[in-house]
Amino acid sequence: MILKFLKNIGPGPLVAAAFIGPGTVTVCTLAGVNFGFALLWAMVLSVFATVILQEMAARLGVVAQKGLSEIIREEIKYPLVKGGVMLLIISAVVLGNAAYEAGNISGGALGVEAITGNLSWTIGVLQLNGASVIIGVMAFILLYIGNYKVLEKAFIVLVILMSLAFIITAILTKPNLLDVFKGLIVPETPKGSILTIVALIGTTVVPYNLFLHASLAKTKWKSDRDLALAKRDTVVAVVLGGTVSMCVIISASAIQMQDIKSASDLALGLEPLFGRFSKYFLAIGLFAAGVTSAITAPLAAAFVASGCLGWGSDLKSRKFRAVWMAIVLLGVLFSSLGFKSIEIIKLAQVANGLLLPVVAGFLLWVMNKSSVLGKYVNTKKQNALGILIMVVTIVLGLKGVLTVFNVI
């Protein structure tokens, strides 16, 4: 039974790993430290929205056997509009992921350094962070192999490691279960929490994941008979990922200090309460989160660029490799040079929350085209849920912008 389940696991773990990166850990840490359990409901909303949208992306990949950016390029008939949309997608996803990569690698490096201490290498006038280089090399090797099955197996191991690490950490804090349950079902917006709520949604319902999922689904499954497997894979992986994010919030809520700004600070804050082993659990989780995100961000960017520019999506093609290589290299460079990623990560998550309605709008448009999906177009219920998610994210995004400019 277990072997059959493992055999049918698809891109779900990659999608879950993509949204549980150091950015998610950082935002969830800040949410827990600053607002306790009050924002757990935002994670429940995020998981629900992610399941709805990622199921659409997976169905699109399985049925159409094409990536989302590829289909958008083919379905827009007006050259000027097509050029503008492709430019928007490439700018938002490819350039955005290049910025993310430094944060992903920095986050994974924090996990390594929590155990090994500071690793610094000097090459001529250049001083490199050794942990960042290790994370970058691991990402490079796994991506260069260019084999989906190898990536899939690596991610299953890393996601299991990450999940166990954060779940055990949350259990160690012995939270009040009634307060946790209240936080899950009663929406609250404490003063100053709007940007954090937008960031929690942006770090879970990741726009680039919609592109990544469609591209990977067509690699894993080749027939509409596999749609049930694709849906189950999506639901299990996203719910597990959401549970891990909630565990980080719960862990951070246990700390009675306000000067925590990152997950590495969370490890230090937990150590006096639960002993030095809590540091190791968090270090393992942060390392796994960093490695997985350091792989998925360049991979998604390469899929998007290939689809937008009509290159095809062969993982071993030179153009495909050139995109992810550039992003990994930039990530290692900026991370090694001491690039301060914590505030950048949080701002990037907010930007994700603002970009989401745009990408979701394109996805909904494609999901209603019978020329692409035939009888597998969205039902009225699926469209209603998709539109509801868009409206909620637009409202929260606008409130976030107004908050930034001190209008509200």
Tab-separated table of C-alpha atoms in Angstrom:
chain	number	residue	atom	x	y	z
A	1	MET	CA	0.000	0.000	0.000
A	2	ILE	CA	2.748	2.433	1.021
A	3	LEU	CA	4.890	1.455	-1.989
A	4	LYS	CA	1.928	2.036	-4.322
A	5	PHE	CA	1.312	5.459	-2.740
A	6	LEU	CA	4.984	6.438	-3.101
A	7	LYS	CA	4.998	5.255	-6.726
A	8	ASN	CA	2.069	7.561	-7.542
A	9	ILE	CA	3.564	10.634	-5.885
A	10	GLY	CA	3.975	13.338	-8.532
A	11	PRO	CA	5.086	16.973	-8.483
A	12	GLY	CA	3.152	17.655	-5.251
A	13	PRO	CA	6.242	17.484	-2.993
A	14	LEU	CA	8.071	19.884	-5.341
A	15	VAL	CA	5.150	22.326	-5.175
A	16	ALA	CA	4.995	22.049	-1.376
A	17	ALA	CA	8.771	22.444	-1.130
A	18	ALA	CA	8.605	25.512	-3.375
A	19	PHE	CA	6.303	27.395	-1.022
A	20	ILE	CA	7.973	26.235	2.214
A	21	GLY	CA	11.231	28.070	1.691
A	22	PRO	CA	13.191	30.308	4.046
A	23	GLY	CA	10.780	33.115	3.101
A	24	THR	CA	7.816	31.140	4.411
A	25	VAL	CA	9.711	30.176	7.566
A	26	THR	CA	10.682	33.821	8.134
A	27	VAL	CA	7.173	35.228	7.533
A	28	CYS	CA	5.555	32.509	9.687
A	29	THR	CA	8.119	33.183	12.425
A	30	LEU	CA	7.273	36.903	12.403
A	31	ALA	CA	3.545	36.098	12.380
A	32	GLY	CA	3.904	33.855	15.440
A	33	VAL	CA	6.200	36.179	17.396
A	34	ASN	CA	4.165	39.330	16.715
A	35	PHE	CA	0.594	37.999	16.708
A	36	GLY	CA	0.632	34.589	18.419
A	37	PHE	CA	-1.973	32.180	17.035
A	38	ALA	CA	-4.194	35.024	15.732
A	39	LEU	CA	-3.160	34.649	12.064
A	40	LEU	CA	-3.440	30.862	11.767
A	41	TRP	CA	-6.753	31.395	9.934
A	42	ALA	CA	-4.800	33.152	7.151
A	43	MET	CA	-2.827	29.943	6.621
A	44	VAL	CA	-6.065	27.916	6.456
A	45	LEU	CA	-7.356	30.344	3.788
A	46	SER	CA	-4.020	30.119	1.956
A	47	VAL	CA	-4.024	26.304	1.928
A	48	PHE	CA	-7.614	26.220	0.620
A	49	ALA	CA	-6.763	28.726	-2.143
A	50	THR	CA	-3.566	26.838	-3.014
A	51	VAL	CA	-5.389	23.503	-3.378
A	52	ILE	CA	-8.007	25.084	-5.687
A	53	LEU	CA	-5.486	26.868	-7.953
A	54	GLN	CA	-2.813	24.143	-7.994
A	55	GLU	CA	-5.412	21.520	-8.932
A	56	MET	CA	-6.281	23.672	-11.955
A	57	ALA	CA	-2.605	23.973	-12.894
A	58	ALA	CA	-2.054	20.208	-12.545
A	59	ARG	CA	-5.188	19.425	-14.606
A	60	LEU	CA	-4.013	21.841	-17.296
A	61	GLY	CA	-0.598	20.145	-17.529
A	62	VAL	CA	-2.008	16.604	-17.620
A	63	VAL	CA	-4.755	17.279	-20.189
A	64	ALA	CA	-3.055	19.829	-22.459
A	65	GLN	CA	0.481	18.400	-22.055
A	66	LYS	CA	1.790	21.975	-22.085
A	67	GLY	CA	2.963	24.519	-19.525
A	68	LEU	CA	0.852	27.524	-18.488
A	69	SER	CA	3.130	30.172	-20.046
A	70	GLU	CA	3.282	28.148	-23.278
A	71	ILE	CA	-0.520	28.014	-23.528
A	72	ILE	CA	-0.941	31.724	-22.720
A	73	ARG	CA	1.522	32.553	-25.510
A	74	GLU	CA	-0.387	30.360	-27.987
A	75	GLU	CA	-3.882	31.516	-27.011
A	76	ILE	CA	-3.309	35.301	-27.155
A	77	LYS	CA	-3.817	36.180	-30.812
A	78	TYR	CA	-2.920	39.883	-30.860
A	79	PRO	CA	0.873	40.355	-31.220
A	80	LEU	CA	1.100	43.559	-29.144
A	81	VAL	CA	-0.979	42.123	-26.318
A	82	LYS	CA	0.979	38.864	-26.467
A	83	GLY	CA	4.299	40.716	-26.284
A	84	GLY	CA	3.140	42.793	-23.315
A	85	VAL	CA	1.822	39.785	-21.394
A	86	MET	CA	4.946	37.703	-22.050
A	87	LEU	CA	7.122	40.601	-20.887
A	88	LEU	CA	5.021	40.940	-17.725
A	89	ILE	CA	5.258	37.221	-16.940
A	90	ILE	CA	8.999	36.993	-17.606
A	91	SER	CA	9.683	40.141	-15.561
A	92	ALA	CA	7.540	39.042	-12.642
A	93	VAL	CA	8.558	35.384	-12.471
A	94	VAL	CA	12.085	35.124	-13.892
A	95	LEU	CA	13.466	38.345	-12.383
A	96	GLY	CA	11.477	37.801	-9.191
A	97	ASN	CA	12.895	34.307	-8.754
A	98	ALA	CA	16.406	35.634	-9.334
A	99	ALA	CA	15.852	37.936	-6.352
A	100	TYR	CA	14.350	35.093	-4.319
A	101	GLU	CA	17.284	32.789	-4.920
A	102	ALA	CA	19.613	34.796	-2.684
A	103	GLY	CA	17.063	34.481	0.124
A	104	ASN	CA	16.589	30.766	-0.513
A	105	ILE	CA	20.315	30.064	-0.420
A	106	SER	CA	20.858	32.374	2.580
A	107	GLY	CA	18.097	30.557	4.458
A	108	GLY	CA	19.553	27.122	3.724
A	109	ALA	CA	22.969	28.436	4.740
A	110	LEU	CA	21.571	29.521	8.127
A	111	GLY	CA	20.547	25.901	8.700
A	112	VAL	CA	24.066	24.670	7.885
A	113	GLU	CA	25.728	27.346	10.048
A	114	ALA	CA	23.475	26.587	13.027
A	115	ILE	CA	25.335	23.262	13.248
A	116	THR	CA	28.778	23.978	11.736
A	117	GLY	CA	29.273	27.600	12.768
A	118	ASN	CA	30.399	30.303	10.348
A	119	LEU	CA	32.014	29.027	7.141
A	120	SER	CA	33.969	31.638	5.233
A	121	TRP	CA	36.274	31.098	2.240
A	122	THR	CA	38.563	33.723	0.749
A	123	ILE	CA	39.385	33.543	-2.957
A	124	GLY	CA	41.679	36.435	-3.881
A	125	VAL	CA	39.827	39.640	-2.932
A	126	LEU	CA	36.496	37.807	-2.820
A	127	GLN	CA	35.171	36.435	0.471
A	128	LEU	CA	32.550	33.734	0.015
A	129	ASN	CA	30.103	32.239	2.493
A	130	GLY	CA	30.968	28.530	2.442
A	131	ALA	CA	27.472	27.396	3.475
A	132	SER	CA	25.925	29.393	0.612
A	133	VAL	CA	28.313	27.780	-1.855
A	134	ILE	CA	27.430	24.296	-0.509
A	135	ILE	CA	23.685	24.956	-0.971
A	136	GLY	CA	24.292	26.404	-4.449
A	137	VAL	CA	26.412	23.414	-5.532
A	138	MET	CA	23.747	20.963	-4.309
A	139	ALA	CA	21.062	22.835	-6.270
A	140	PHE	CA	23.307	22.967	-9.351
A	141	ILE	CA	24.048	19.220	-9.315
A	142	LEU	CA	20.400	18.169	-8.898
A	143	LEU	CA	19.261	20.550	-11.647
A	144	TYR	CA	22.104	19.631	-14.016
A	145	ILE	CA	21.229	15.930	-13.822
A	146	GLY	CA	18.027	17.038	-15.558
A	147	ASN	CA	16.101	13.914	-14.584
A	148	TYR	CA	12.583	14.412	-13.208
A	149	LYS	CA	12.576	11.112	-11.288
A	150	VAL	CA	15.824	12.000	-9.504
A	151	LEU	CA	14.428	15.413	-8.548
A	152	GLU	CA	11.187	13.832	-7.356
A	153	LYS	CA	12.963	11.338	-5.065
A	154	ALA	CA	15.300	13.993	-3.678
A	155	PHE	CA	12.360	16.242	-2.875
A	156	ILE	CA	10.377	13.493	-1.150
A	157	VAL	CA	13.313	12.902	1.229
A	158	LEU	CA	13.860	16.628	1.845
A	159	VAL	CA	10.153	17.370	2.384
A	160	ILE	CA	9.842	14.488	4.885
A	161	LEU	CA	12.927	15.794	6.738
A	162	MET	CA	11.570	19.341	6.753
A	163	SER	CA	8.084	18.292	7.850
A	164	LEU	CA	9.316	16.158	10.741
A	165	ALA	CA	11.703	18.889	11.901
A	166	PHE	CA	9.081	21.633	12.115
A	167	ILE	CA	6.268	19.408	13.441
A	168	ILE	CA	8.508	18.092	16.257
A	169	THR	CA	9.565	21.670	17.072
A	170	ALA	CA	5.899	22.731	17.381
A	171	ILE	CA	5.093	19.741	19.630
A	172	LEU	CA	8.034	20.669	21.898
A	173	THR	CA	6.437	24.069	22.576
A	174	LYS	CA	3.301	22.394	24.071
A	175	PRO	CA	0.811	24.946	22.711
A	176	ASN	CA	-2.649	25.545	24.194
A	177	LEU	CA	-4.791	23.522	21.781
A	178	LEU	CA	-7.952	25.588	22.430
A	179	ASP	CA	-6.096	28.784	21.500
A	180	VAL	CA	-4.681	27.092	18.397
A	181	PHE	CA	-8.163	25.944	17.340
A	182	LYS	CA	-9.552	29.468	17.871
A	183	GLY	CA	-6.750	30.924	15.746
A	184	LEU	CA	-7.546	28.448	12.970
A	185	ILE	CA	-11.279	29.208	12.685
A	186	VAL	CA	-11.780	32.797	13.940
A	187	PRO	CA	-10.454	35.451	11.503
A	188	GLU	CA	-8.725	38.287	13.350
A	189	THR	CA	-6.763	41.235	12.008
A	190	PRO	CA	-4.774	42.669	14.941
A	191	LYS	CA	-3.364	46.158	14.490
A	192	GLY	CA	-0.378	46.113	12.116
A	193	SER	CA	-1.122	42.615	10.812
A	194	ILE	CA	-2.406	43.364	7.270
A	195	LEU	CA	0.997	43.189	5.560
A	196	THR	CA	1.789	39.968	7.423
A	197	ILE	CA	-1.531	38.447	6.283
A	198	VAL	CA	-0.776	39.418	2.659
A	199	ALA	CA	2.724	37.969	3.067
A	200	LEU	CA	1.351	34.693	4.503
A	201	ILE	CA	-0.947	34.329	1.494
A	202	GLY	CA	1.805	35.387	-0.923
A	203	THR	CA	4.270	32.897	0.532
A	204	THR	CA	1.797	29.988	0.262
A	205	VAL	CA	-0.213	30.634	-2.910
A	206	VAL	CA	2.974	31.267	-4.905
A	207	PRO	CA	2.298	32.573	-8.448
A	208	TYR	CA	5.332	30.837	-9.975
A	209	ASN	CA	4.100	27.521	-8.552
A	210	LEU	CA	1.150	27.632	-10.970
A	211	PHE	CA	3.614	27.652	-13.885
A	212	LEU	CA	5.866	25.048	-12.251
A	213	HIS	CA	3.024	22.632	-11.437
A	214	ALA	CA	1.566	22.572	-14.962
A	215	SER	CA	5.018	21.953	-16.470
A	216	LEU	CA	5.892	19.163	-14.027
A	217	ALA	CA	2.446	17.510	-14.222
A	218	LYS	CA	2.844	16.931	-17.962
A	219	THR	CA	6.245	15.374	-17.273
A	220	LYS	CA	4.839	12.958	-14.679
A	221	TRP	CA	1.472	12.057	-16.233
A	222	LYS	CA	0.527	11.581	-19.894
A	223	SER	CA	-3.193	10.704	-19.850
A	224	ASP	CA	-6.439	12.200	-18.527
A	225	ARG	CA	-6.895	8.855	-16.751
A	226	ASP	CA	-4.258	10.117	-14.314
A	227	LEU	CA	-6.264	13.186	-13.235
A	228	ALA	CA	-7.438	11.528	-9.996
A	229	LEU	CA	-3.820	10.744	-9.074
A	230	ALA	CA	-2.790	14.316	-9.881
A	231	LYS	CA	-5.569	15.752	-7.701
A	232	ARG	CA	-4.755	13.496	-4.740
A	233	ASP	CA	-1.054	14.302	-5.080
A	234	THR	CA	-1.863	18.023	-4.996
A	235	VAL	CA	-4.210	17.904	-1.992
A	236	VAL	CA	-1.912	15.728	0.170
A	237	ALA	CA	1.212	17.778	-0.574
A	238	VAL	CA	-0.387	21.223	-0.114
A	239	VAL	CA	-2.170	20.275	3.133
A	240	LEU	CA	1.098	18.835	4.487
A	241	GLY	CA	2.928	22.001	3.447
A	242	GLY	CA	0.310	24.190	5.104
A	243	THR	CA	0.566	22.122	8.288
A	244	VAL	CA	4.334	22.675	8.353
A	245	SER	CA	3.835	26.452	7.963
A	246	MET	CA	1.316	26.450	10.825
A	247	CYS	CA	3.825	24.538	12.982
A	248	VAL	CA	6.354	27.329	12.451
A	249	ILE	CA	3.773	29.935	13.584
A	250	ILE	CA	2.926	27.804	16.637
A	251	SER	CA	6.633	27.362	17.499
A	252	ALA	CA	7.305	31.097	17.222
A	253	SER	CA	4.258	31.901	19.377
A	254	ALA	CA	5.948	30.179	22.329
A	255	ILE	CA	8.725	32.770	22.488
A	256	GLN	CA	8.239	35.738	24.818
A	257	MET	CA	10.661	38.106	23.076
A	258	GLN	CA	10.082	40.624	20.306
A	259	ASP	CA	13.552	41.018	18.767
A	260	ILE	CA	13.277	37.908	16.582
A	261	LYS	CA	13.619	38.678	12.876
A	262	SER	CA	14.435	35.330	11.263
A	263	ALA	CA	14.179	31.574	11.650
A	264	SER	CA	17.734	31.379	12.982
A	265	ASP	CA	16.663	33.738	15.790
A	266	LEU	CA	13.717	31.389	16.377
A	267	ALA	CA	16.184	28.553	16.953
A	268	LEU	CA	18.093	30.652	19.489
A	269	GLY	CA	14.866	31.689	21.204
A	270	LEU	CA	13.687	28.094	21.585
A	271	GLU	CA	16.998	26.785	22.928
A	272	PRO	CA	16.640	28.104	26.520
A	273	LEU	CA	13.089	26.717	26.690
A	274	PHE	CA	13.510	23.297	25.124
A	275	GLY	CA	17.236	22.571	25.123
A	276	ARG	CA	19.875	22.539	22.423
A	277	PHE	CA	18.114	19.813	20.413
A	278	SER	CA	15.417	22.293	19.335
A	279	LYS	CA	18.180	24.178	17.512
A	280	TYR	CA	19.096	21.071	15.540
A	281	PHE	CA	15.492	20.292	14.589
A	282	LEU	CA	15.103	23.824	13.256
A	283	ALA	CA	18.492	23.748	11.541
A	284	ILE	CA	17.540	20.573	9.641
A	285	GLY	CA	14.181	22.060	8.662
A	286	LEU	CA	15.741	25.318	7.514
A	287	PHE	CA	18.441	23.483	5.532
A	288	ALA	CA	15.824	21.327	3.745
A	289	ALA	CA	13.619	24.374	3.090
A	290	GLY	CA	16.571	26.291	1.633
A	291	VAL	CA	17.780	23.480	-0.649
A	292	THR	CA	14.321	22.684	-2.030
A	293	SER	CA	13.489	26.316	-2.737
A	294	ALA	CA	16.940	26.913	-4.195
A	295	ILE	CA	16.051	24.222	-6.762
A	296	THR	CA	12.403	25.049	-7.496
A	297	ALA	CA	12.831	28.803	-8.018
A	298	PRO	CA	15.402	28.433	-10.870
A	299	LEU	CA	13.454	25.465	-12.289
A	300	ALA	CA	10.205	27.475	-12.408
A	301	ALA	CA	11.981	30.451	-13.974
A	302	ALA	CA	13.440	28.212	-16.692
A	303	PHE	CA	10.012	26.688	-17.450
A	304	VAL	CA	8.413	30.148	-17.642
A	305	ALA	CA	11.126	31.590	-19.890
A	306	SER	CA	11.001	28.533	-22.169
A	307	GLY	CA	7.205	28.718	-22.468
A	308	CYS	CA	7.107	32.478	-23.054
A	309	LEU	CA	9.860	32.398	-25.668
A	310	GLY	CA	8.795	29.148	-27.366
A	311	TRP	CA	11.932	27.160	-26.529
A	312	GLY	CA	10.200	23.941	-25.455
A	313	SER	CA	10.776	22.459	-21.999
A	314	ASP	CA	13.581	19.906	-22.292
A	315	LEU	CA	15.336	19.936	-18.913
A	316	LYS	CA	18.677	19.230	-20.621
A	317	SER	CA	18.510	21.849	-23.389
A	318	ARG	CA	21.187	24.575	-23.358
A	319	LYS	CA	18.723	27.484	-23.219
A	320	PHE	CA	16.741	25.876	-20.369
A	321	ARG	CA	19.943	25.237	-18.410
A	322	ALA	CA	21.248	28.751	-19.104
A	323	VAL	CA	18.242	30.318	-17.329
A	324	TRP	CA	18.460	28.280	-14.127
A	325	MET	CA	22.277	28.460	-14.075
A	326	ALA	CA	22.144	32.266	-14.165
A	327	ILE	CA	19.653	32.357	-11.301
A	328	VAL	CA	21.576	29.887	-9.113
A	329	LEU	CA	24.815	31.804	-9.760
A	330	LEU	CA	23.226	35.159	-8.846
A	331	GLY	CA	21.747	33.607	-5.706
A	332	VAL	CA	25.092	32.191	-4.542
A	333	LEU	CA	26.884	35.461	-5.343
A	334	PHE	CA	24.465	37.767	-3.512
A	335	SER	CA	24.115	35.371	-0.583
A	336	SER	CA	27.909	34.963	-0.283
A	337	LEU	CA	28.499	38.705	-0.342
A	338	GLY	CA	26.320	39.144	2.726
A	339	PHE	CA	23.150	40.179	0.899
A	340	LYS	CA	20.636	40.999	3.666
A	341	SER	CA	17.704	38.823	2.723
A	342	ILE	CA	15.259	39.016	5.646
A	343	GLU	CA	13.452	42.265	4.740
A	344	ILE	CA	13.806	41.507	1.008
A	345	ILE	CA	12.166	38.116	1.582
A	346	LYS	CA	9.246	39.690	3.426
A	347	LEU	CA	8.762	42.343	0.729
A	348	ALA	CA	8.953	39.638	-1.938
A	349	GLN	CA	6.196	37.672	-0.200
A	350	VAL	CA	4.012	40.803	-0.163
A	351	ALA	CA	4.787	41.311	-3.879
A	352	ASN	CA	3.736	37.684	-4.453
A	353	GLY	CA	0.423	38.435	-2.782
A	354	LEU	CA	-0.110	41.406	-5.112
A	355	LEU	CA	0.930	39.451	-8.234
A	356	LEU	CA	-1.300	36.469	-7.424
A	357	PRO	CA	-4.612	37.910	-8.745
A	358	VAL	CA	-2.959	38.647	-12.114
A	359	VAL	CA	-1.548	35.137	-12.583
A	360	ALA	CA	-4.742	33.545	-11.204
A	361	GLY	CA	-6.722	35.595	-13.721
A	362	PHE	CA	-4.672	34.184	-16.617
A	363	LEU	CA	-5.078	30.663	-15.208
A	364	LEU	CA	-8.874	31.011	-14.935
A	365	TRP	CA	-9.044	32.355	-18.488
A	366	VAL	CA	-7.131	29.346	-19.836
A	367	MET	CA	-9.104	26.870	-17.687
A	368	ASN	CA	-12.320	27.914	-19.459
A	369	LYS	CA	-11.034	27.354	-22.996
A	370	SER	CA	-12.498	24.145	-24.438
A	371	SER	CA	-9.978	24.406	-27.296
A	372	VAL	CA	-7.288	23.662	-24.691
A	373	LEU	CA	-9.031	21.389	-22.177
A	374	GLY	CA	-12.023	19.915	-24.004
A	375	LYS	CA	-14.479	18.449	-21.494
A	376	TYR	CA	-12.082	19.142	-18.610
A	377	VAL	CA	-12.722	22.896	-18.514
A	378	ASN	CA	-13.615	24.402	-15.140
A	379	THR	CA	-17.057	23.742	-13.692
A	380	LYS	CA	-19.190	26.666	-12.439
A	381	LYS	CA	-18.197	25.759	-8.875
A	382	GLN	CA	-14.483	25.794	-9.719
A	383	ASN	CA	-14.851	29.158	-11.458
A	384	ALA	CA	-16.783	30.588	-8.504
A	385	LEU	CA	-14.097	29.464	-6.061
A	386	GLY	CA	-11.333	30.795	-8.340
A	387	ILE	CA	-13.044	34.203	-8.639
A	388	LEU	CA	-13.631	34.312	-4.867
A	389	ILE	CA	-9.922	33.678	-4.263
A	390	MET	CA	-9.054	36.468	-6.716
A	391	VAL	CA	-11.424	38.932	-5.005
A	392	VAL	CA	-10.079	38.127	-1.528
A	393	THR	CA	-6.449	38.475	-2.658
A	394	ILE	CA	-7.207	41.746	-4.488
A	395	VAL	CA	-8.882	43.234	-1.382
A	396	LEU	CA	-6.058	42.110	0.913
A	397	GLY	CA	-3.445	43.282	-1.615
A	398	LEU	CA	-5.007	46.747	-1.873
A	399	LYS	CA	-5.201	47.015	1.914
A	400	GLY	CA	-1.529	46.025	2.034
A	401	VAL	CA	-0.560	48.765	-0.456
A	402	LEU	CA	-2.629	51.362	1.428
A	403	THR	CA	-0.984	50.277	4.676
A	404	VAL	CA	2.496	50.699	3.161
A	405	PHE	CA	1.622	54.295	2.210
A	406	ASN	CA	-0.016	54.948	5.607
A	407	VAL	CA	-3.415	55.623	4.021
A	408	ILE	CA	-5.098	53.231	6.467
